[in-house]
PDB file of C-alpha atoms in Angstrom:
ATOM      1  CA  VAL A1282      -0.054  -0.168   0.139  1.00  0.00           C
ATOM      2  CA  VAL A1283       1.375   3.284  -0.666  1.00  0.00           C
ATOM      3  CA  ALA A1284       1.006   6.171   1.578  1.00  0.00           C
ATOM      4  CA  LEU A1285       1.567   9.850   0.992  1.00  0.00           C
ATOM      5  CA  ARG A1286       1.834  11.812   4.159  1.00  0.00           C
ATOM      6  CA  GLN A1287       2.383  15.402   4.670  1.00  0.00           C
ATOM      7  CA  LYS A1288       4.674  17.516   6.780  1.00  0.00           C
ATOM      8  CA  GLN A1289       4.270  21.174   7.807  1.00  0.00           C
ATOM      9  CA  ARG A1290       7.061  23.001   7.921  1.00  0.00           C
ATOM     10  CA  GLY A1291       7.673  26.614   9.959  1.00  0.00           C
ATOM     11  CA  ASP A1292       7.808  28.012   6.567  1.00  0.00           C
ATOM     12  CA  GLY A1293       4.359  27.180   5.098  1.00  0.00           C
ATOM     13  CA  VAL A1294       6.480  24.487   2.331  1.00  0.00           C
ATOM     14  CA  ALA A1295       4.726  21.604   2.296  1.00  0.00           C
ATOM     15  CA  VAL A1296       7.140  18.296   2.534  1.00  0.00           C
ATOM     16  CA  PHE A1297       5.275  15.146   1.033  1.00  0.00           C
ATOM     17  CA  ALA A1298       6.565  11.923   1.832  1.00  0.00           C
ATOM     18  CA  LEU A1299       5.900   8.631  -0.403  1.00  0.00           C
ATOM     19  CA  ALA A1300       6.355   5.617   1.564  1.00  0.00           C
ATOM     20  CA  SER A1301       5.249   2.551   1.548  1.00  0.00           C
ATOM     21  CA  GLY A1302       4.168  -0.141   3.811  1.00  0.00           C
ATOM     22  CA  SER A1303       6.767  -0.683   6.982  1.00  0.00           C
ATOM     23  CA  ALA A1304       8.671   2.058   4.968  1.00  0.00           C
ATOM     24  CA  LEU A1305       6.721   4.548   7.287  1.00  0.00           C
ATOM     25  CA  ALA A1306       7.668   3.687  10.000  1.00  0.00           C
ATOM     26  CA  GLU A1307      11.498   5.423  10.815  1.00  0.00           C
ATOM     27  CA  SER A1308      13.838   3.226  13.072  1.00  0.00           C
ATOM     28  CA  LYS A1309      14.944  -0.379  12.468  1.00  0.00           C
ATOM     29  CA  ALA A1310      13.097  -1.261  15.764  1.00  0.00           C
ATOM     30  CA  GLU A1311       9.321   0.268  14.731  1.00  0.00           C
ATOM     31  CA  LYS A1312       9.738  -1.872  11.218  1.00  0.00           C
ATOM     32  CA  GLN A1313      10.478  -4.992  13.163  1.00  0.00           C
ATOM     33  CA  ALA A1314       7.374  -4.293  15.663  1.00  0.00           C
ATOM     34  CA  GLU A1315       5.620  -3.460  12.292  1.00  0.00           C
ATOM     35  CA  VAL A1316       6.271  -6.558  10.750  1.00  0.00           C
ATOM     36  CA  ARG A1317       5.582  -8.362  14.175  1.00  0.00           C
ATOM     37  CA  LYS A1318       1.548  -7.004  14.320  1.00  0.00           C
ATOM     38  CA  ALA A1319       1.333  -7.977  10.899  1.00  0.00           C
ATOM     39  CA  SER A1320       2.128 -11.133  11.383  1.00  0.00           C
ATOM     40  CA  GLN A1321      -0.398 -11.983  14.561  1.00  0.00           C
ATOM     41  CA  THR A1322      -2.899 -10.570  12.457  1.00  0.00           C
ATOM     42  CA  THR A1323      -2.193 -12.611   9.494  1.00  0.00           C
ATOM     43  CA  LEU A1324      -2.288 -15.445  11.907  1.00  0.00           C
ATOM     44  CA  ALA A1325      -5.971 -14.483  13.699  1.00  0.00           C
ATOM     45  CA  ASP A1326      -6.964 -14.241  10.188  1.00  0.00           C
ATOM     46  CA  PHE A1327      -6.366 -17.739   8.847  1.00  0.00           C
ATOM     47  CA  TYR A1328      -7.096 -19.132  12.441  1.00  0.00           C
ATOM     48  CA  LYS A1329     -10.536 -17.235  12.261  1.00  0.00           C
ATOM     49  CA  ALA A1330     -11.511 -18.765   8.077  1.00  0.00           C
ATOM     50  CA  GLU A1331      -9.619 -21.893   9.006  1.00  0.00           C
ATOM     51  CA  PRO A1332      -9.861 -22.846  12.631  1.00  0.00           C
ATOM     52  CA  LYS A1333      -7.749 -25.921  12.489  1.00  0.00           C
ATOM     53  CA  LEU A1334      -4.459 -23.671  10.847  1.00  0.00           C
ATOM     54  CA  LYS A1335      -3.542 -23.059  14.613  1.00  0.00           C
ATOM     55  CA  ALA A1336      -3.578 -27.121  15.535  1.00  0.00           C
ATOM     56  CA  ALA A1337      -1.828 -27.456  13.042  1.00  0.00           C
ATOM     57  CA  VAL A1338       0.988 -24.122  14.111  1.00  0.00           C
ATOM     58  CA  ALA A1339       0.855 -25.474  17.221  1.00  0.00           C
ATOM     59  CA  LYS A1340       2.815 -28.356  15.939  1.00  0.00           C
ATOM     60  CA  SER A1341       4.839 -27.524  13.438  1.00  0.00           C
ATOM     61  CA  PRO A1342       8.807 -26.804  14.100  1.00  0.00           C
ATOM     62  CA  GLY A1343       7.985 -23.273  12.460  1.00  0.00           C
ATOM     63  CA  TYR A1344       6.037 -21.169  10.230  1.00  0.00           C
ATOM     64  CA  ALA A1345       6.356 -17.973   7.982  1.00  0.00           C
ATOM     65  CA  THR A1346       4.289 -15.219   7.584  1.00  0.00           C
ATOM     66  CA  PHE A1347       4.060 -12.391   4.973  1.00  0.00           C
ATOM     67  CA  THR A1348       1.174  -9.450   3.764  1.00  0.00           C
ATOM     68  CA  THR A1349       2.685  -8.802   0.155  1.00  0.00           C
ATOM     69  CA  TYR A1350       0.128  -6.386  -2.140  1.00  0.00           C
ATOM     70  CA  GLY A1351       0.456  -6.078  -5.823  1.00  0.00           C
ATOM     71  CA  VAL A1352      -0.691  -4.724  -9.142  1.00  0.00           C
ATOM     72  CA  SER A1353      -1.412  -6.631 -12.533  1.00  0.00           C
ATOM     73  CA  PHE A1354      -2.299  -5.667 -16.004  1.00  0.00           C
ATOM     74  CA  LEU A1355      -1.083  -8.750 -18.149  1.00  0.00           C
ATOM     75  CA  ILE A1356       2.153  -8.629 -16.337  1.00  0.00           C
ATOM     76  CA  GLY A1357       2.356  -8.313 -12.670  1.00  0.00           C
ATOM     77  CA  GLY A1358       4.274  -8.048  -9.898  1.00  0.00           C
ATOM     78  CA  GLN A1359       4.164  -7.901  -5.928  1.00  0.00           C
ATOM     79  CA  GLY A1360       6.210  -8.264  -2.584  1.00  0.00           C
ATOM     80  CA  GLY A1361       6.040  -7.792   0.854  1.00  0.00           C
ATOM     81  CA  THR A1362       7.346  -8.511   4.549  1.00  0.00           C
ATOM     82  CA  GLY A1363       7.354 -10.710   6.389  1.00  0.00           C
ATOM     83  CA  LEU A1364       9.385 -13.106   8.830  1.00  0.00           C
ATOM     84  CA  ALA A1365      10.043 -16.683   9.901  1.00  0.00           C
ATOM     85  CA  HIS A1366       9.481 -17.975  13.154  1.00  0.00           C
ATOM     86  CA  ASP A1367      11.071 -20.551  15.101  1.00  0.00           C
ATOM     87  CA  ARG A1368       8.646 -22.598  17.729  1.00  0.00           C
ATOM     88  CA  LYS A1369      11.592 -23.751  19.305  1.00  0.00           C
ATOM     89  CA  THR A1370      14.012 -20.510  20.243  1.00  0.00           C
ATOM     90  CA  GLY A1371      11.097 -18.458  19.712  1.00  0.00           C
ATOM     91  CA  LYS A1372      13.105 -16.354  17.342  1.00  0.00           C
ATOM     92  CA  ASN A1373      11.710 -14.417  14.420  1.00  0.00           C
ATOM     93  CA  THR A1374      13.620 -14.343  11.426  1.00  0.00           C
ATOM     94  CA  TYR A1375      12.631 -11.191   8.886  1.00  0.00           C
ATOM     95  CA  MET A1376      12.465 -11.906   5.406  1.00  0.00           C
ATOM     96  CA  ASP A1377      10.879  -9.980   2.156  1.00  0.00           C
ATOM     97  CA  MET A1378       8.985 -11.993  -0.432  1.00  0.00           C
ATOM     98  CA  GLY A1379       8.805 -10.871  -4.413  1.00  0.00           C
ATOM     99  CA  GLN A1380       7.007 -12.509  -7.249  1.00  0.00           C
ATOM    100  CA  ALA A1381       6.356 -11.215 -11.322  1.00  0.00           C
ATOM    101  CA  SER A1382       4.016 -12.929 -13.181  1.00  0.00           C
ATOM    102  CA  ALA A1383       2.488 -12.938 -17.179  1.00  0.00           C
ATOM    103  CA  GLY A1384      -0.425 -14.279 -18.050  1.00  0.00           C
ATOM    104  CA  LEU A1385      -3.961 -12.675 -18.443  1.00  0.00           C
ATOM    105  CA  GLN A1386      -4.605 -11.120 -15.531  1.00  0.00           C
ATOM    106  CA  ILE A1387      -6.267  -7.310 -14.135  1.00  0.00           C
ATOM    107  CA  GLY A1388      -6.474  -6.369 -11.048  1.00  0.00           C
ATOM    108  CA  ALA A1389      -4.716  -5.280  -7.622  1.00  0.00           C
ATOM    109  CA  SER A1390      -4.566  -7.207  -4.349  1.00  0.00           C
ATOM    110  CA  GLN A1391      -3.182  -7.890  -0.732  1.00  0.00           C
ATOM    111  CA  THR A1392      -2.488 -11.058  -0.433  1.00  0.00           C
ATOM    112  CA  ARG A1393      -1.975 -12.659   3.183  1.00  0.00           C
ATOM    113  CA  ILE A1394       0.893 -16.012   2.977  1.00  0.00           C
ATOM    114  CA  LEU A1395       0.751 -18.890   5.724  1.00  0.00           C
ATOM    115  CA  ILE A1396       4.118 -21.425   5.113  1.00  0.00           C
ATOM    116  CA  VAL A1397       3.724 -24.534   7.728  1.00  0.00           C
ATOM    117  CA  PHE A1398       6.788 -26.087   7.726  1.00  0.00           C
ATOM    118  CA  ASP A1399       6.673 -29.844   8.397  1.00  0.00           C
ATOM    119  CA  ASN A1400       9.792 -30.447  10.009  1.00  0.00           C
ATOM    120  CA  THR A1401      13.349 -28.538  11.426  1.00  0.00           C
ATOM    121  CA  ALA A1402      15.328 -28.981   8.213  1.00  0.00           C
ATOM    122  CA  ALA A1403      12.496 -27.055   5.872  1.00  0.00           C
ATOM    123  CA  PHE A1404      12.276 -24.237   8.334  1.00  0.00           C
ATOM    124  CA  LYS A1405      16.320 -23.769   8.284  1.00  0.00           C
ATOM    125  CA  ASN A1406      16.357 -24.102   4.948  1.00  0.00           C
ATOM    126  CA  PHE A1407      13.592 -21.759   3.966  1.00  0.00           C
ATOM    127  CA  VAL A1408      15.517 -18.969   6.749  1.00  0.00           C
ATOM    128  CA  ASP A1409      19.242 -19.389   5.677  1.00  0.00           C
ATOM    129  CA  LYS A1410      19.019 -20.270   1.490  1.00  0.00           C
ATOM    130  CA  GLY A1411      15.242 -19.176   1.162  1.00  0.00           C
ATOM    131  CA  TRP A1412      13.133 -20.240  -1.392  1.00  0.00           C
ATOM    132  CA  GLU A1413      12.615 -20.063  -5.054  1.00  0.00           C
ATOM    133  CA  PHE A1414       9.651 -21.307  -7.092  1.00  0.00           C
ATOM    134  CA  SER A1415       7.560 -21.229  -9.966  1.00  0.00           C
ATOM    135  CA  GLY A1416       3.907 -22.562 -10.440  1.00  0.00           C
ATOM    136  CA  GLY A1417       0.770 -21.376 -12.677  1.00  0.00           C
ATOM    137  CA  GLY A1418      -2.988 -21.429 -13.739  1.00  0.00           C
ATOM    138  CA  ALA A1419      -4.043 -20.519 -10.711  1.00  0.00           C
ATOM    139  CA  ALA A1420      -7.184 -18.546 -11.708  1.00  0.00           C
ATOM    140  CA  SER A1421      -9.408 -16.098  -8.758  1.00  0.00           C
ATOM    141  CA  ALA A1422     -12.279 -13.929  -9.199  1.00  0.00           C
ATOM    142  CA  GLY A1423     -13.901 -11.051  -6.688  1.00  0.00           C
ATOM    143  CA  ALA A1424     -13.876  -9.120  -4.333  1.00  0.00           C
ATOM    144  CA  ALA A1425     -12.890 -10.187  -0.552  1.00  0.00           C
ATOM    145  CA  SER A1426     -12.300 -13.557  -1.622  1.00  0.00           C
ATOM    146  CA  LYS A1427     -10.851 -15.991   1.147  1.00  0.00           C
ATOM    147  CA  SER A1428      -8.650 -18.783  -0.462  1.00  0.00           C
ATOM    148  CA  VAL A1429      -8.322 -21.353   2.301  1.00  0.00           C
ATOM    149  CA  GLY A1430      -9.222 -24.508   3.564  1.00  0.00           C
ATOM    150  CA  SER A1431      -9.228 -28.124   2.244  1.00  0.00           C
ATOM    151  CA  GLY A1432      -7.722 -27.375  -1.432  1.00  0.00           C
ATOM    152  CA  ALA A1433      -8.199 -23.766  -2.047  1.00  0.00           C
ATOM    153  CA  GLY A1434      -5.280 -21.321  -1.027  1.00  0.00           C
ATOM    154  CA  ARG A1435      -3.192 -24.846   0.025  1.00  0.00           C
ATOM    155  CA  ASN A1436       0.140 -26.047  -1.127  1.00  0.00           C
ATOM    156  CA  ILE A1437       1.998 -28.302  -0.318  1.00  0.00           C
ATOM    157  CA  ILE A1438       5.692 -27.625  -1.319  1.00  0.00           C
ATOM    158  CA  ALA A1439       8.940 -28.859  -0.110  1.00  0.00           C
ATOM    159  CA  ASP A1440       8.593 -30.377   3.096  1.00  0.00           C
ATOM    160  CA  ALA A1441       5.642 -26.982   4.418  1.00  0.00           C
ATOM    161  CA  THR A1442       2.344 -26.279   3.446  1.00  0.00           C
ATOM    162  CA  TYR A1443       1.690 -23.027   1.429  1.00  0.00           C
ATOM    163  CA  TYR A1444      -1.662 -21.150   2.396  1.00  0.00           C
ATOM    164  CA  THR A1445      -3.246 -17.966   0.760  1.00  0.00           C
ATOM    165  CA  LEU A1446      -5.489 -15.716   1.975  1.00  0.00           C
ATOM    166  CA  THR A1447      -7.064 -12.658  -0.075  1.00  0.00           C
ATOM    167  CA  PRO A1448      -9.566 -10.199   2.483  1.00  0.00           C
ATOM    168  CA  ASN A1449      -9.302  -7.841  -0.248  1.00  0.00           C
ATOM    169  CA  GLY A1450      -9.035  -6.794  -3.626  1.00  0.00           C
ATOM    170  CA  LEU A1451      -9.681  -7.933  -7.030  1.00  0.00           C
ATOM    171  CA  GLN A1452      -8.034 -10.117  -9.183  1.00  0.00           C
ATOM    172  CA  PHE A1453      -9.011 -11.588 -12.445  1.00  0.00           C
ATOM    173  CA  GLY A1454      -7.289 -14.420 -14.945  1.00  0.00           C
ATOM    174  CA  GLY A1455      -5.018 -16.751 -14.575  1.00  0.00           C
ATOM    175  CA  ALA A1456      -1.393 -16.109 -14.685  1.00  0.00           C
ATOM    176  CA  VAL A1457       2.467 -18.043 -14.358  1.00  0.00           C
ATOM    177  CA  ALA A1458       4.408 -16.912 -11.707  1.00  0.00           C
ATOM    178  CA  GLY A1459       7.905 -17.276 -10.010  1.00  0.00           C
ATOM    179  CA  THR A1460       7.547 -16.099  -6.489  1.00  0.00           C
ATOM    180  CA  LYS A1461      11.250 -15.429  -4.418  1.00  0.00           C
ATOM    181  CA  PHE A1462      11.242 -15.736  -0.201  1.00  0.00           C
ATOM    182  CA  TRP A1463      14.929 -14.180   0.933  1.00  0.00           C
ATOM    183  CA  ARG A1464      15.945 -12.923   4.677  1.00  0.00           C
ATOM    184  CA  SER A1465      15.792  -9.123   4.561  1.00  0.00           C
ATOM    185  CA  LYS A1466      18.730  -7.482   4.753  1.00  0.00           C
ATOM    186  CA  ASP A1467      17.325  -4.431   6.621  1.00  0.00           C
ATOM    187  CA  LEU A1468      15.215  -5.843   9.576  1.00  0.00           C
ATOM    188  CA  ASN A1469      17.780  -8.400  10.726  1.00  0.00           C
TER     189      ASN A1469
END
């Protein structure tokens, strides 16, 4: 989400700052707090949409949550920030995510992602090396769609289950996308 902030200076000149998402925070600690808060909101939204996920997260060695924003018109892009939480140690690792897509698609959306890891090695690999993968073909349409639950919005990838939730936005079409997750250089 792009925000426009206006600050009035003493001489009457308005200063505008264009910022995106957590970029409005002034310090690293404030940015980390925003990501942690967004992660808790994401978990709560997933638990509300599919209560069984709470037990899956509780018995996993770790999970990751992301909030992403994107726009598309034939080609598209999406990006966001999140965290990977090690349930054994309680440590959070801040992560970034980016996606590029091409195909018949038009829209703008906010997407929340939950990745539940099956084992410690898969979680550690995700945190240490990130993930990069491509997929395709999934079509969605409708405002305020919730694509979580049995089948829809659920993918099993490399010893983890990947869930998506679209709380707002409108997307139409189908596309082939490449997605990458990596450790945040700015927040760790």
